[in-house]
Amino acid sequence: QVQLVESGGGLVQPGGSLRLSCAASGFILNANAIGWFRQAPGKEREGIACISNTNNSAYYKDSVKGRFAIFRDNAGNLVYLRMNNLRPEDTAVYYCAAAPLDACFYTGFPEAEYGSWGQGTQVTVSS
């Protein structure tokens, strides 16, 4: 059974940092492009980062560029989202998703390219 599990969310003060993890069971994580998405209360889910499965290039939504970093662990079993300088507007449920083709190739992080999704982890940025 293919499954993705996110972890690492929590409550953090503005300006703080968190590192989210995405783990997979039932398939090889580093054979897939992995995207991170988030959904804030009352808003649509949006893609914010993607790491390629062809060359490990990373792509970011402008609102997180320079603050967030997506990367794989050395063994290729986990994908991380390092989030620095967090802002209240980063509060959301964060999801990872896997795409067997290089979904990072497509601009705008189209959700239709991702076939497997995790259940999400809550990130709250508040003082």
Tab-separated table of N, CA and C in Angstrom:
chain	number	residue	atom	x	y	z
A	1	GLN	N	0.848	-1.186	0.000
A	1	GLN	CA	0.000	0.000	0.000
A	1	GLN	C	0.886	1.240	0.000
A	2	VAL	N	0.635	2.134	-0.938
A	2	VAL	CA	1.394	3.357	-1.053
A	2	VAL	C	0.917	4.354	-0.005
A	3	GLN	N	1.838	4.892	0.747
A	3	GLN	CA	1.462	5.819	1.806
A	3	GLN	C	2.557	6.853	2.006
A	4	LEU	N	2.138	8.095	2.213
A	4	LEU	CA	3.045	9.175	2.564
A	4	LEU	C	2.641	9.692	3.938
A	5	VAL	N	3.638	9.996	4.748
A	5	VAL	CA	3.367	10.484	6.095
A	5	VAL	C	4.235	11.708	6.359
A	6	GLU	N	3.572	12.798	6.716
A	6	GLU	CA	4.282	14.016	7.078
A	6	GLU	C	4.448	14.088	8.597
A	7	SER	N	5.505	14.750	9.024
A	7	SER	CA	5.721	14.991	10.446
A	7	SER	C	6.534	16.258	10.613
A	8	GLY	N	6.586	16.744	11.840
A	8	GLY	CA	7.414	17.901	12.151
A	8	GLY	C	6.667	19.203	12.326
A	9	GLY	N	5.365	19.192	12.145
A	9	GLY	CA	4.609	20.412	12.337
A	9	GLY	C	4.501	20.784	13.802
A	10	GLY	N	3.966	21.957	14.054
A	10	GLY	CA	3.796	22.407	15.429
A	10	GLY	C	3.538	23.888	15.491
A	11	LEU	N	3.653	24.401	16.705
A	11	LEU	CA	3.460	25.819	16.972
A	11	LEU	C	4.824	26.491	17.078
A	12	VAL	N	5.002	27.583	16.372
A	12	VAL	CA	6.272	28.295	16.386
A	12	VAL	C	5.998	29.790	16.362
A	13	GLN	N	6.878	30.559	16.973
A	13	GLN	CA	6.717	32.013	16.973
A	13	GLN	C	7.163	32.606	15.641
A	14	PRO	N	6.641	33.748	15.294
A	14	PRO	CA	7.117	34.419	14.072
A	14	PRO	C	8.634	34.590	14.097
A	15	GLY	N	9.246	34.321	12.962
A	15	GLY	CA	10.692	34.361	12.859
A	15	GLY	C	11.362	33.046	13.175
A	16	GLY	N	10.612	32.099	13.676
A	16	GLY	CA	11.153	30.796	14.031
A	16	GLY	C	11.303	29.863	12.841
A	17	SER	N	11.742	28.641	13.149
A	17	SER	CA	12.009	27.645	12.106
A	17	SER	C	11.382	26.311	12.463
A	18	LEU	N	11.069	25.565	11.433
A	18	LEU	CA	10.617	24.191	11.572
A	18	LEU	C	11.174	23.380	10.422
A	19	ARG	N	11.288	22.086	10.636
A	19	ARG	CA	11.657	21.183	9.547
A	19	ARG	C	10.595	20.093	9.458
A	20	LEU	N	9.925	20.055	8.342
A	20	LEU	CA	8.937	19.020	8.078
A	20	LEU	C	9.593	17.852	7.361
A	21	SER	N	9.097	16.654	7.639
A	21	SER	CA	9.598	15.448	6.990
A	21	SER	C	8.471	14.764	6.241
A	22	CYS	N	8.834	14.118	5.161
A	22	CYS	CA	7.892	13.332	4.367
A	22	CYS	C	8.510	11.963	4.180
A	23	ALA	N	7.829	10.937	4.689
A	23	ALA	CA	8.307	9.570	4.569
A	23	ALA	C	7.320	8.760	3.750
A	24	ALA	N	7.825	7.731	3.081
A	24	ALA	CA	6.975	6.923	2.221
A	24	ALA	C	7.069	5.455	2.584
A	25	SER	N	5.977	4.768	2.377
A	25	SER	CA	5.978	3.309	2.455
A	25	SER	C	5.264	2.770	1.226
A	26	GLY	N	5.740	1.654	0.734
A	26	GLY	CA	5.102	1.048	-0.423
A	26	GLY	C	5.686	1.472	-1.755
A	27	PHE	N	6.596	2.437	-1.747
A	27	PHE	CA	7.277	2.824	-2.977
A	27	PHE	C	8.572	3.538	-2.625
A	28	ILE	N	9.403	3.726	-3.631
A	28	ILE	CA	10.711	4.338	-3.428
A	28	ILE	C	10.588	5.843	-3.583
A	29	LEU	N	10.816	6.549	-2.478
A	29	LEU	CA	10.577	7.980	-2.471
A	29	LEU	C	11.468	8.715	-3.464
A	30	ASN	N	12.731	8.334	-3.553
A	30	ASN	CA	13.624	9.118	-4.405
A	30	ASN	C	13.439	8.827	-5.883
A	31	ALA	N	12.532	7.926	-6.226
A	31	ALA	CA	12.186	7.717	-7.633
A	31	ALA	C	11.066	8.654	-8.086
A	32	ASN	N	10.572	9.449	-7.162
A	32	ASN	CA	9.453	10.341	-7.444
A	32	ASN	C	9.850	11.798	-7.249
A	33	ALA	N	9.240	12.651	-8.035
A	33	ALA	CA	9.272	14.062	-7.689
A	33	ALA	C	8.370	14.256	-6.481
A	34	ILE	N	8.802	15.078	-5.562
A	34	ILE	CA	8.029	15.311	-4.349
A	34	ILE	C	7.688	16.786	-4.245
A	35	GLY	N	6.428	17.035	-3.995
A	35	GLY	CA	5.980	18.406	-3.807
A	35	GLY	C	5.481	18.620	-2.397
A	36	TRP	N	5.657	19.833	-1.922
A	36	TRP	CA	5.044	20.250	-0.672
A	36	TRP	C	3.946	21.253	-0.997
A	37	PHE	N	2.809	21.041	-0.385
A	37	PHE	CA	1.650	21.898	-0.564
A	37	PHE	C	1.171	22.355	0.807
A	38	ARG	N	0.357	23.372	0.831
A	38	ARG	CA	-0.223	23.805	2.101
A	38	ARG	C	-1.608	24.370	1.864
A	39	GLN	N	-2.426	24.272	2.903
A	39	GLN	CA	-3.771	24.822	2.840
A	39	GLN	C	-4.048	25.592	4.115
A	40	ALA	N	-4.195	26.883	3.956
A	40	ALA	CA	-4.518	27.746	5.084
A	40	ALA	C	-6.032	27.772	5.292
A	41	PRO	N	-6.478	28.101	6.479
A	41	PRO	CA	-7.919	28.144	6.744
A	41	PRO	C	-8.637	29.063	5.766
A	42	GLY	N	-9.687	28.532	5.150
A	42	GLY	CA	-10.491	29.331	4.238
A	42	GLY	C	-9.876	29.575	2.878
A	43	LYS	N	-8.733	28.935	2.606
A	43	LYS	CA	-8.071	29.146	1.325
A	43	LYS	C	-7.887	27.827	0.597
A	44	GLU	N	-7.622	27.928	-0.701
A	44	GLU	CA	-7.352	26.741	-1.486
A	44	GLU	C	-5.938	26.224	-1.202
A	45	ARG	N	-5.762	24.940	-1.419
A	45	ARG	CA	-4.434	24.368	-1.265
A	45	ARG	C	-3.524	24.915	-2.359
A	46	GLU	N	-2.279	25.197	-1.995
A	46	GLU	CA	-1.333	25.736	-2.948
A	46	GLU	C	-0.022	24.963	-2.874
A	47	GLY	N	0.621	24.821	-4.013
A	47	GLY	CA	1.939	24.211	-4.047
A	47	GLY	C	2.990	25.240	-3.719
A	48	ILE	N	3.987	24.841	-2.922
A	48	ILE	CA	5.002	25.795	-2.512
A	48	ILE	C	6.416	25.344	-2.847
A	49	ALA	N	6.642	24.053	-3.031
A	49	ALA	CA	7.999	23.580	-3.316
A	49	ALA	C	7.930	22.227	-4.006
A	50	CYS	N	8.943	21.974	-4.816
A	50	CYS	CA	9.018	20.688	-5.509
A	50	CYS	C	10.486	20.331	-5.675
A	51	ILE	N	10.802	19.041	-5.521
A	51	ILE	CA	12.154	18.574	-5.791
A	51	ILE	C	12.074	17.510	-6.869
A	52	SER	N	12.888	17.694	-7.880
A	52	SER	CA	12.858	16.853	-9.064
A	52	SER	C	13.383	15.453	-8.767
A	53	ASN	N	12.875	14.473	-9.510
A	53	ASN	CA	13.413	13.116	-9.404
A	53	ASN	C	14.389	12.810	-10.540
A	54	THR	N	14.698	13.799	-11.358
A	54	THR	CA	15.682	13.593	-12.418
A	54	THR	C	17.034	14.189	-12.058
A	55	ASN	N	17.035	15.332	-11.397
A	55	ASN	CA	18.311	15.957	-11.055
A	55	ASN	C	18.307	16.614	-9.678
A	56	ASN	N	17.263	16.380	-8.888
A	56	ASN	CA	17.130	16.948	-7.549
A	56	ASN	C	17.100	18.478	-7.534
A	57	SER	N	16.767	19.072	-8.648
A	57	SER	CA	16.576	20.523	-8.646
A	57	SER	C	15.352	20.870	-7.812
A	58	ALA	N	15.402	22.033	-7.197
A	58	ALA	CA	14.314	22.474	-6.330
A	58	ALA	C	13.632	23.702	-6.923
A	59	TYR	N	12.348	23.773	-6.715
A	59	TYR	CA	11.539	24.864	-7.249
A	59	TYR	C	10.643	25.367	-6.129
A	60	TYR	N	10.400	26.686	-6.114
A	60	TYR	CA	9.653	27.287	-5.014
A	60	TYR	C	8.646	28.309	-5.502
A	61	LYS	N	7.560	28.402	-4.763
A	61	LYS	CA	6.625	29.500	-4.949
A	61	LYS	C	7.312	30.774	-4.441
A	62	ASP	N	7.025	31.879	-5.083
A	62	ASP	CA	7.713	33.120	-4.742
A	62	ASP	C	7.571	33.485	-3.264
A	63	SER	N	6.425	33.183	-2.685
A	63	SER	CA	6.167	33.610	-1.311
A	63	SER	C	7.054	32.904	-0.288
A	64	VAL	N	7.674	31.787	-0.673
A	64	VAL	CA	8.533	31.064	0.268
A	64	VAL	C	9.992	31.040	-0.189
A	65	LYS	N	10.247	31.537	-1.365
A	65	LYS	CA	11.606	31.496	-1.907
A	65	LYS	C	12.552	32.270	-1.000
A	66	GLY	N	13.680	31.655	-0.700
A	66	GLY	CA	14.655	32.284	0.183
A	66	GLY	C	14.445	31.978	1.651
A	67	ARG	N	13.270	31.467	2.002
A	67	ARG	CA	12.984	31.102	3.404
A	67	ARG	C	12.839	29.605	3.593
A	68	PHE	N	12.318	28.924	2.584
A	68	PHE	CA	12.084	27.482	2.663
A	68	PHE	C	13.098	26.749	1.780
A	69	ALA	N	13.416	25.525	2.169
A	69	ALA	CA	14.307	24.688	1.375
A	69	ALA	C	13.778	23.262	1.368
A	70	ILE	N	13.708	22.674	0.188
A	70	ILE	CA	13.284	21.283	0.041
A	70	ILE	C	14.503	20.456	-0.331
A	71	PHE	N	14.682	19.333	0.322
A	71	PHE	CA	15.835	18.499	0.025
A	71	PHE	C	15.558	17.072	0.478
A	72	ARG	N	16.342	16.156	-0.080
A	72	ARG	CA	16.227	14.736	0.247
A	72	ARG	C	17.339	14.363	1.219
A	73	ASP	N	17.087	13.339	2.025
A	73	ASP	CA	18.163	12.830	2.853
A	73	ASP	C	19.100	11.994	1.979
A	74	ASN	N	20.269	11.683	2.510
A	74	ASN	CA	21.277	11.009	1.694
A	74	ASN	C	20.815	9.650	1.192
A	75	ALA	N	20.035	8.968	1.972
A	75	ALA	CA	19.565	7.642	1.573
A	75	ALA	C	18.390	7.710	0.610
A	76	GLY	N	17.799	8.897	0.475
A	76	GLY	CA	16.671	9.041	-0.428
A	76	GLY	C	15.365	8.525	0.119
A	77	ASN	N	15.318	8.310	1.440
A	77	ASN	CA	14.104	7.768	2.032
A	77	ASN	C	13.179	8.830	2.607
A	78	LEU	N	13.694	10.040	2.734
A	78	LEU	CA	12.910	11.125	3.291
A	78	LEU	C	13.077	12.369	2.431
A	79	VAL	N	12.061	13.187	2.440
A	79	VAL	CA	12.163	14.517	1.854
A	79	VAL	C	11.804	15.512	2.938
A	80	TYR	N	12.597	16.540	3.055
A	80	TYR	CA	12.404	17.543	4.088
A	80	TYR	C	11.962	18.873	3.485
A	81	LEU	N	11.276	19.623	4.315
A	81	LEU	CA	11.009	21.024	4.003
A	81	LEU	C	11.489	21.839	5.192
A	82	ARG	N	12.599	22.499	5.001
A	82	ARG	CA	13.146	23.361	6.042
A	82	ARG	C	12.510	24.732	5.886
A	83	MET	N	11.912	25.247	6.948
A	83	MET	CA	11.199	26.519	6.899
A	83	MET	C	11.813	27.481	7.899
A	84	ASN	N	12.369	28.549	7.412
A	84	ASN	CA	12.987	29.571	8.251
A	84	ASN	C	12.187	30.861	8.182
A	85	ASN	N	12.422	31.721	9.162
A	85	ASN	CA	11.786	33.036	9.190
A	85	ASN	C	10.283	32.927	8.959
A	86	LEU	N	9.656	32.062	9.720
A	86	LEU	CA	8.233	31.805	9.527
A	86	LEU	C	7.394	33.018	9.888
A	87	ARG	N	6.311	33.157	9.159
A	87	ARG	CA	5.392	34.285	9.314
A	87	ARG	C	4.008	33.763	9.664
A	88	PRO	N	3.185	34.579	10.287
A	88	PRO	CA	1.818	34.122	10.585
A	88	PRO	C	1.073	33.626	9.350
A	89	GLU	N	1.345	34.215	8.207
A	89	GLU	CA	0.659	33.790	6.980
A	89	GLU	C	1.136	32.434	6.466
A	90	ASP	N	2.150	31.863	7.090
A	90	ASP	CA	2.574	30.502	6.753
A	90	ASP	C	1.748	29.453	7.495
A	91	THR	N	0.890	29.885	8.395
A	91	THR	CA	0.033	28.955	9.124
A	91	THR	C	-0.857	28.197	8.154
A	92	ALA	N	-0.791	26.869	8.230
A	92	ALA	CA	-1.537	26.032	7.291
A	92	ALA	C	-1.310	24.569	7.651
A	93	VAL	N	-2.084	23.713	7.027
A	93	VAL	CA	-1.784	22.282	7.020
A	93	VAL	C	-0.879	22.030	5.823
A	94	TYR	N	0.235	21.374	6.084
A	94	TYR	CA	1.230	21.115	5.061
A	94	TYR	C	1.171	19.657	4.630
A	95	TYR	N	1.171	19.449	3.314
A	95	TYR	CA	1.072	18.121	2.722
A	95	TYR	C	2.278	17.866	1.823
A	96	CYS	N	2.737	16.617	1.805
A	96	CYS	CA	3.667	16.224	0.760
A	96	CYS	C	2.920	15.314	-0.214
A	97	ALA	N	3.412	15.301	-1.436
A	97	ALA	CA	2.784	14.521	-2.492
A	97	ALA	C	3.863	14.011	-3.435
A	98	ALA	N	3.609	12.852	-4.025
A	98	ALA	CA	4.596	12.210	-4.884
A	98	ALA	C	4.079	12.107	-6.311
A	99	ALA	N	4.994	12.298	-7.243
A	99	ALA	CA	4.669	12.214	-8.660
A	99	ALA	C	5.706	11.344	-9.351
A	100	PRO	N	5.298	10.260	-10.005
A	100	PRO	CA	6.290	9.389	-10.666
A	100	PRO	C	7.006	10.061	-11.824
A	101	LEU	N	6.338	10.996	-12.478
A	101	LEU	CA	6.994	11.796	-13.503
A	101	LEU	C	7.494	13.081	-12.859
A	102	ASP	N	8.356	13.779	-13.555
A	102	ASP	CA	8.941	14.976	-12.956
A	102	ASP	C	7.944	16.129	-12.985
A	103	ALA	N	7.078	16.143	-11.960
A	103	ALA	CA	6.043	17.172	-11.895
A	103	ALA	C	6.626	18.563	-11.721
A	104	CYS	N	7.867	18.642	-11.256
A	104	CYS	CA	8.492	19.949	-11.080
A	104	CYS	C	8.633	20.683	-12.415
A	105	PHE	N	8.571	19.932	-13.484
A	105	PHE	CA	8.699	20.527	-14.816
A	105	PHE	C	7.571	21.509	-15.099
A	106	TYR	N	6.415	21.265	-14.485
A	106	TYR	CA	5.240	22.085	-14.762
A	106	TYR	C	5.189	23.269	-13.802
A	107	THR	N	4.972	24.443	-14.332
A	107	THR	CA	4.866	25.616	-13.479
A	107	THR	C	3.544	25.595	-12.719
A	108	GLY	N	3.537	26.217	-11.595
A	108	GLY	CA	2.315	26.336	-10.832
A	108	GLY	C	1.965	25.138	-9.969
A	109	PHE	N	2.829	24.133	-9.907
A	109	PHE	CA	2.620	22.964	-9.037
A	109	PHE	C	1.226	22.347	-9.242
A	110	PRO	N	0.914	21.892	-10.460
A	110	PRO	CA	-0.411	21.333	-10.708
A	110	PRO	C	-0.663	20.062	-9.915
A	111	GLU	N	-1.711	20.059	-9.113
A	111	GLU	CA	-1.989	18.926	-8.233
A	111	GLU	C	-2.304	17.649	-9.005
A	112	ALA	N	-2.818	17.777	-10.200
A	112	ALA	CA	-3.185	16.598	-10.993
A	112	ALA	C	-1.985	15.724	-11.323
A	113	GLU	N	-0.780	16.286	-11.237
A	113	GLU	CA	0.425	15.517	-11.556
A	113	GLU	C	0.862	14.615	-10.403
A	114	TYR	N	0.298	14.814	-9.237
A	114	TYR	CA	0.718	14.088	-8.038
A	114	TYR	C	-0.309	13.011	-7.704
A	115	GLY	N	0.150	11.773	-7.636
A	115	GLY	CA	-0.772	10.667	-7.456
A	115	GLY	C	-0.948	10.200	-6.032
A	116	SER	N	0.010	10.515	-5.169
A	116	SER	CA	-0.046	10.055	-3.783
A	116	SER	C	0.120	11.240	-2.857
A	117	TRP	N	-0.701	11.264	-1.815
A	117	TRP	CA	-0.712	12.395	-0.888
A	117	TRP	C	-0.683	11.889	0.550
A	118	GLY	N	-0.043	12.673	1.397
A	118	GLY	CA	-0.102	12.402	2.819
A	118	GLY	C	-1.327	13.044	3.446
A	119	GLN	N	-1.464	12.835	4.743
A	119	GLN	CA	-2.619	13.354	5.479
A	119	GLN	C	-2.397	14.778	5.982
A	120	GLY	N	-1.176	15.234	5.978
A	120	GLY	CA	-0.902	16.610	6.368
A	120	GLY	C	-0.420	16.751	7.796
A	121	THR	N	0.295	17.835	8.038
A	121	THR	CA	0.751	18.185	9.378
A	121	THR	C	0.513	19.679	9.588
A	122	GLN	N	0.015	20.022	10.762
A	122	GLN	CA	-0.361	21.403	11.035
A	122	GLN	C	0.854	22.227	11.434
A	123	VAL	N	0.982	23.392	10.820
A	123	VAL	CA	1.991	24.375	11.208
A	123	VAL	C	1.254	25.650	11.608
A	124	THR	N	1.517	26.100	12.815
A	124	THR	CA	0.895	27.323	13.304
A	124	THR	C	1.986	28.300	13.705
A	125	VAL	N	1.944	29.482	13.123
A	125	VAL	CA	2.931	30.516	13.421
A	125	VAL	C	2.204	31.630	14.160
A	126	SER	N	2.514	31.751	15.437
A	126	SER	CA	1.800	32.709	16.268
A	126	SER	C	2.624	33.041	17.495
A	127	SER	N	2.481	34.274	17.956
A	127	SER	CA	3.150	34.681	19.185
A	127	SER	C	2.237	34.483	20.387
